[in-house]
């Protein structure tokens, strides 16, 4: 299933609840929440209390992207705050398998993210513990960056790996996604689409609808191909 996950990094923090509802009304099912620690990435974003407050404001599925060193330390706290899926960076974990196990043990889905420079096959040992692979299309840390072109090829590689495994793993793409390139990342194999600046800069309802339309069209195309 194709899912849009608006990234609130580019939203107006003083109007978060209101802006999130606009994306929900326009068809988004996930909410992408970027947590940055100023160590794994240069910038800082927001922390647990924002997740906690948003949990009271919406029933959207919370897709939390941890850009944090040694994220196992925070797994329990994010579960309590209301995260539904916790994505950690392979490069940031001291013990990747133990971190993914801890996320599952706390009742959440697992995501495993890769920076643009990390080889896709590094995911292989962890596929049976991973519900979603996150292929970064920019260097993590900031919204509004330009999509790195070889990401499309990396998504294809990740899709092949998933197909080979036979496991029902989602593939998420994050960074620089907009109305112009969203179709090509989906055709390469991504089915969870993060978009920040292309949704929150400008008319949020219209921007969300534009992306949702492509997601729905691609979903129909795929089901026709599967029937053949
Ligand atoms: C970058 C974050 C992204 C970012 C996406 O480190 O992980 O989620 O907010 O924003 P855009 O869509 O503007 O690249
Ligand atoms: Zn993100």
Short mmCIF file of C-alpha atoms and ligand atoms in Angstrom, two decimals:
data_model
loop_
_atom_site.label_atom_id
_atom_site.label_comp_id
_atom_site.label_asym_id
_atom_site.label_seq_id
_atom_site.Cartn_x
_atom_site.Cartn_y
_atom_site.Cartn_z
CA UNK A 1 0.00 0.00 0.00
CA UNK A 2 1.20 3.50 -0.83
CA UNK A 3 1.34 5.92 2.09
CA UNK A 4 2.15 9.62 2.35
CA UNK A 5 4.07 10.67 5.47
CA UNK A 6 4.26 14.48 5.75
CA UNK A 7 7.41 15.62 7.57
CA UNK A 8 6.62 18.35 10.09
CA UNK A 9 10.19 19.66 9.97
CA UNK A 10 8.98 22.30 7.52
CA UNK A 11 5.69 23.02 9.33
CA UNK A 12 4.97 26.12 11.40
CA UNK A 13 5.64 24.91 14.96
CA UNK A 14 3.21 27.43 16.41
CA UNK A 15 0.40 25.97 14.29
CA UNK A 16 1.37 22.30 14.25
CA UNK A 17 -1.99 20.79 15.22
CA UNK A 18 -3.87 22.85 12.66
CA UNK A 19 -1.40 22.12 9.83
CA UNK A 20 -1.34 18.40 10.58
CA UNK A 21 -5.14 18.25 10.33
CA UNK A 22 -4.96 19.77 6.87
CA UNK A 23 -2.69 16.95 5.68
CA UNK A 24 -4.94 14.36 7.32
CA UNK A 25 -8.06 15.76 5.66
CA UNK A 26 -6.25 15.67 2.32
CA UNK A 27 -5.48 11.95 2.69
CA UNK A 28 -2.18 11.52 4.56
CA UNK A 29 -2.13 8.49 6.88
CA UNK A 30 1.28 8.84 8.54
CA UNK A 31 3.05 11.73 10.22
CA UNK A 32 6.84 11.83 9.86
CA UNK A 33 8.49 13.25 12.99
CA UNK A 34 12.23 13.96 12.70
CA UNK A 35 14.19 13.80 15.95
CA UNK A 36 17.72 15.24 15.72
CA UNK A 37 20.32 15.23 18.48
CA UNK A 38 23.00 17.65 17.28
CA UNK A 39 25.51 14.75 17.29
CA UNK A 40 24.45 12.18 14.68
CA UNK A 41 23.37 15.17 12.59
CA UNK A 42 24.48 18.79 13.08
CA UNK A 43 21.05 20.17 13.89
CA UNK A 44 18.62 19.90 16.77
CA UNK A 45 14.88 19.55 16.27
CA UNK A 46 12.33 18.70 18.94
CA UNK A 47 11.95 15.93 21.49
CA UNK A 48 9.57 13.69 23.36
CA UNK A 49 7.15 16.34 24.61
CA UNK A 50 6.23 17.32 21.05
CA UNK A 51 5.39 13.68 20.24
CA UNK A 52 3.37 13.45 23.44
CA UNK A 53 1.37 16.59 22.71
CA UNK A 54 0.75 15.67 19.09
CA UNK A 55 -0.49 12.25 20.21
CA UNK A 56 -3.39 14.01 21.91
CA UNK A 57 -4.13 16.04 18.79
CA UNK A 58 -4.36 13.36 16.07
CA UNK A 59 -4.84 9.67 15.37
CA UNK A 60 -2.36 9.69 12.48
CA UNK A 61 0.22 6.88 12.54
CA UNK A 62 3.42 8.32 14.06
CA UNK A 63 6.41 7.53 11.86
CA UNK A 64 9.29 8.72 14.07
CA UNK A 65 12.69 9.11 12.40
CA UNK A 66 15.45 9.11 15.02
CA UNK A 67 18.64 10.82 13.88
CA UNK A 68 20.24 10.15 17.22
CA UNK A 69 23.44 8.44 18.41
CA UNK A 70 22.83 5.09 20.16
CA UNK A 71 19.03 5.32 19.87
CA UNK A 72 18.33 2.24 22.01
CA UNK A 73 18.50 4.61 25.01
CA UNK A 74 15.24 6.28 23.98
CA UNK A 75 13.12 3.40 22.66
CA UNK A 76 10.96 3.03 25.77
CA UNK A 77 10.41 6.79 26.05
CA UNK A 78 9.17 7.11 22.48
CA UNK A 79 6.80 4.18 22.97
CA UNK A 80 5.35 5.93 26.02
CA UNK A 81 5.07 9.21 24.11
CA UNK A 82 2.93 7.55 21.43
CA UNK A 83 5.22 6.57 18.53
CA UNK A 84 3.85 3.80 16.30
CA UNK A 85 6.98 3.16 14.26
CA UNK A 86 10.52 4.00 15.28
CA UNK A 87 13.18 4.28 12.59
CA UNK A 88 16.82 4.19 13.66
CA UNK A 89 19.94 4.74 11.56
CA UNK A 90 22.08 1.70 10.98
CA UNK A 91 25.14 3.98 11.27
CA UNK A 92 24.02 5.27 14.70
CA UNK A 93 23.42 1.96 16.51
CA UNK A 94 26.00 0.20 18.65
CA UNK A 95 23.97 -2.99 18.23
CA UNK A 96 21.46 -2.83 15.37
CA UNK A 97 19.74 -6.17 16.10
CA UNK A 98 19.29 -5.38 19.80
CA UNK A 99 17.86 -1.95 18.97
CA UNK A 100 15.30 -3.39 16.53
CA UNK A 101 14.36 -6.07 19.08
CA UNK A 102 13.86 -3.40 21.74
CA UNK A 103 11.53 -1.45 19.44
CA UNK A 104 9.41 -4.54 18.81
CA UNK A 105 9.45 -5.43 22.51
CA UNK A 106 7.98 -2.00 23.20
CA UNK A 107 5.07 -2.61 20.84
CA UNK A 108 6.21 -0.47 17.89
CA UNK A 109 7.10 -1.24 14.30
CA UNK A 110 10.75 -1.01 13.29
CA UNK A 111 12.39 1.10 10.60
CA UNK A 112 16.02 0.89 9.54
CA UNK A 113 17.49 3.95 7.82
CA UNK A 114 20.57 4.37 5.67
CA UNK A 115 22.47 7.56 4.86
CA UNK A 116 23.10 8.12 1.13
CA UNK A 117 26.69 6.83 1.41
CA UNK A 118 25.91 3.53 3.16
CA UNK A 119 25.69 0.43 0.95
CA UNK A 120 22.19 -1.03 0.66
CA UNK A 121 23.39 -4.60 1.24
CA UNK A 122 24.38 -3.64 4.81
CA UNK A 123 20.66 -4.05 5.58
CA UNK A 124 20.67 -7.72 4.70
CA UNK A 125 21.48 -9.22 8.14
CA UNK A 126 18.59 -7.33 9.75
CA UNK A 127 15.76 -7.84 7.25
CA UNK A 128 13.86 -10.32 9.43
CA UNK A 129 13.69 -7.68 12.20
CA UNK A 130 12.77 -4.76 9.95
CA UNK A 131 9.23 -3.64 9.07
CA UNK A 132 10.40 -0.69 6.97
CA UNK A 133 13.60 0.34 5.23
CA UNK A 134 14.23 4.09 5.01
CA UNK A 135 16.35 5.11 2.03
CA UNK A 136 17.61 8.66 2.64
CA UNK A 137 17.59 10.79 -0.50
CA UNK A 138 19.56 13.63 1.15
CA UNK A 139 22.17 13.79 3.88
CA UNK A 140 20.07 13.73 7.05
CA UNK A 141 19.83 16.90 9.10
CA UNK A 142 17.85 19.52 7.21
CA UNK A 143 14.60 19.93 5.31
CA UNK A 144 14.42 21.53 1.87
CA UNK A 145 17.49 19.86 0.34
CA UNK A 146 17.81 18.63 -3.22
CA UNK A 147 17.07 14.96 -4.04
CA UNK A 148 20.32 13.00 -4.68
CA UNK A 149 19.81 11.36 -8.08
CA UNK A 150 21.36 7.94 -7.43
CA UNK A 151 18.73 7.36 -4.72
CA UNK A 152 16.37 5.99 -7.39
CA UNK A 153 18.88 3.22 -8.13
CA UNK A 154 19.32 2.57 -4.40
CA UNK A 155 15.56 2.18 -3.96
CA UNK A 156 15.56 -0.39 -6.78
CA UNK A 157 18.35 -2.27 -5.00
CA UNK A 158 16.43 -2.21 -1.71
CA UNK A 159 13.25 -3.43 -3.47
CA UNK A 160 15.17 -6.36 -4.99
CA UNK A 161 16.55 -7.27 -1.58
CA UNK A 162 13.05 -7.20 -0.08
CA UNK A 163 11.59 -9.28 -2.89
CA UNK A 164 14.37 -11.83 -2.51
CA UNK A 165 13.66 -12.09 1.21
CA UNK A 166 9.93 -12.66 0.66
CA UNK A 167 9.24 -10.48 3.73
CA UNK A 168 6.51 -7.79 3.77
CA UNK A 169 8.89 -4.86 4.27
CA UNK A 170 7.87 -1.31 3.33
CA UNK A 171 10.35 0.99 1.61
CA UNK A 172 10.28 4.63 2.63
CA UNK A 173 12.09 7.44 0.85
CA UNK A 174 12.92 10.70 2.63
CA UNK A 175 14.43 13.95 1.32
CA UNK A 176 13.72 16.26 -1.57
CA UNK A 177 10.50 14.53 -2.69
CA UNK A 178 8.04 16.68 -4.62
CA UNK A 179 5.35 16.46 -7.29
CA UNK A 180 8.01 16.15 -10.00
CA UNK A 181 10.00 13.16 -8.71
CA UNK A 182 7.47 11.26 -6.59
CA UNK A 183 6.33 9.03 -9.45
CA UNK A 184 9.85 7.87 -10.28
CA UNK A 185 10.70 6.90 -6.68
CA UNK A 186 7.49 4.87 -6.50
CA UNK A 187 8.20 3.17 -9.79
CA UNK A 188 11.62 2.24 -8.40
CA UNK A 189 9.92 0.52 -5.45
CA UNK A 190 9.25 3.02 -2.65
CA UNK A 191 5.78 2.84 -1.10
CA UNK A 192 6.06 5.18 1.92
CA UNK A 193 6.72 8.72 0.77
CA UNK A 194 8.05 11.43 3.10
CA UNK A 195 7.66 15.01 2.03
CA UNK A 196 8.32 18.12 4.10
CA UNK A 197 8.96 21.37 2.26
CA UNK A 198 6.89 20.33 -0.77
CA UNK A 199 3.87 20.01 1.53
CA UNK A 200 4.28 22.71 4.18
CA UNK A 201 5.68 25.52 2.05
CA UNK A 202 2.61 27.00 0.41
CA UNK A 203 -0.94 25.65 0.26
CA UNK A 204 -0.81 22.56 2.50
CA UNK A 205 -4.12 21.11 1.33
CA UNK A 206 -3.36 21.51 -2.34
CA UNK A 207 0.22 20.23 -1.98
CA UNK A 208 -0.94 17.14 -0.07
CA UNK A 209 -3.67 16.44 -2.61
CA UNK A 210 -1.21 16.72 -5.52
CA UNK A 211 1.07 14.09 -3.97
CA UNK A 212 -1.84 11.88 -2.87
CA UNK A 213 -3.16 11.82 -6.42
CA UNK A 214 0.12 10.32 -7.68
CA UNK A 215 0.19 7.78 -4.84
CA UNK A 216 -3.33 6.67 -5.69
CA UNK A 217 -2.63 6.48 -9.42
CA UNK A 218 0.47 4.36 -8.79
CA UNK A 219 -1.52 2.08 -6.48
CA UNK A 220 -4.07 1.46 -9.24
CA UNK A 221 -1.31 0.80 -11.79
CA UNK A 222 0.34 -1.70 -9.47
CA UNK A 223 -2.85 -3.62 -8.77
CA UNK A 224 -3.51 -3.85 -12.55
CA UNK A 225 0.02 -5.23 -13.06
CA UNK A 226 -0.49 -7.77 -10.27
CA UNK A 227 -3.74 -9.01 -11.86
CA UNK A 228 -1.98 -9.72 -15.16
C1 LIG B 1 15.97 15.29 6.75
C2 LIG B 1 14.69 14.73 7.31
C3 LIG B 1 13.54 14.80 6.38
C4 LIG B 1 13.13 16.18 5.93
C5 LIG B 1 12.44 16.06 4.61
O1 LIG B 1 17.01 14.91 7.58
O2 LIG B 1 14.85 13.39 7.67
O3 LIG B 1 12.41 14.09 6.90
O4 LIG B 1 12.28 16.83 6.82
O5 LIG B 1 12.16 17.33 4.16
P1 LIG B 1 12.11 17.67 2.61
O6 LIG B 1 10.95 16.91 2.04
O7 LIG B 1 11.91 19.15 2.59
O8 LIG B 1 13.42 17.24 2.01
ZN1 LIG B 2 13.07 12.17 8.14
#
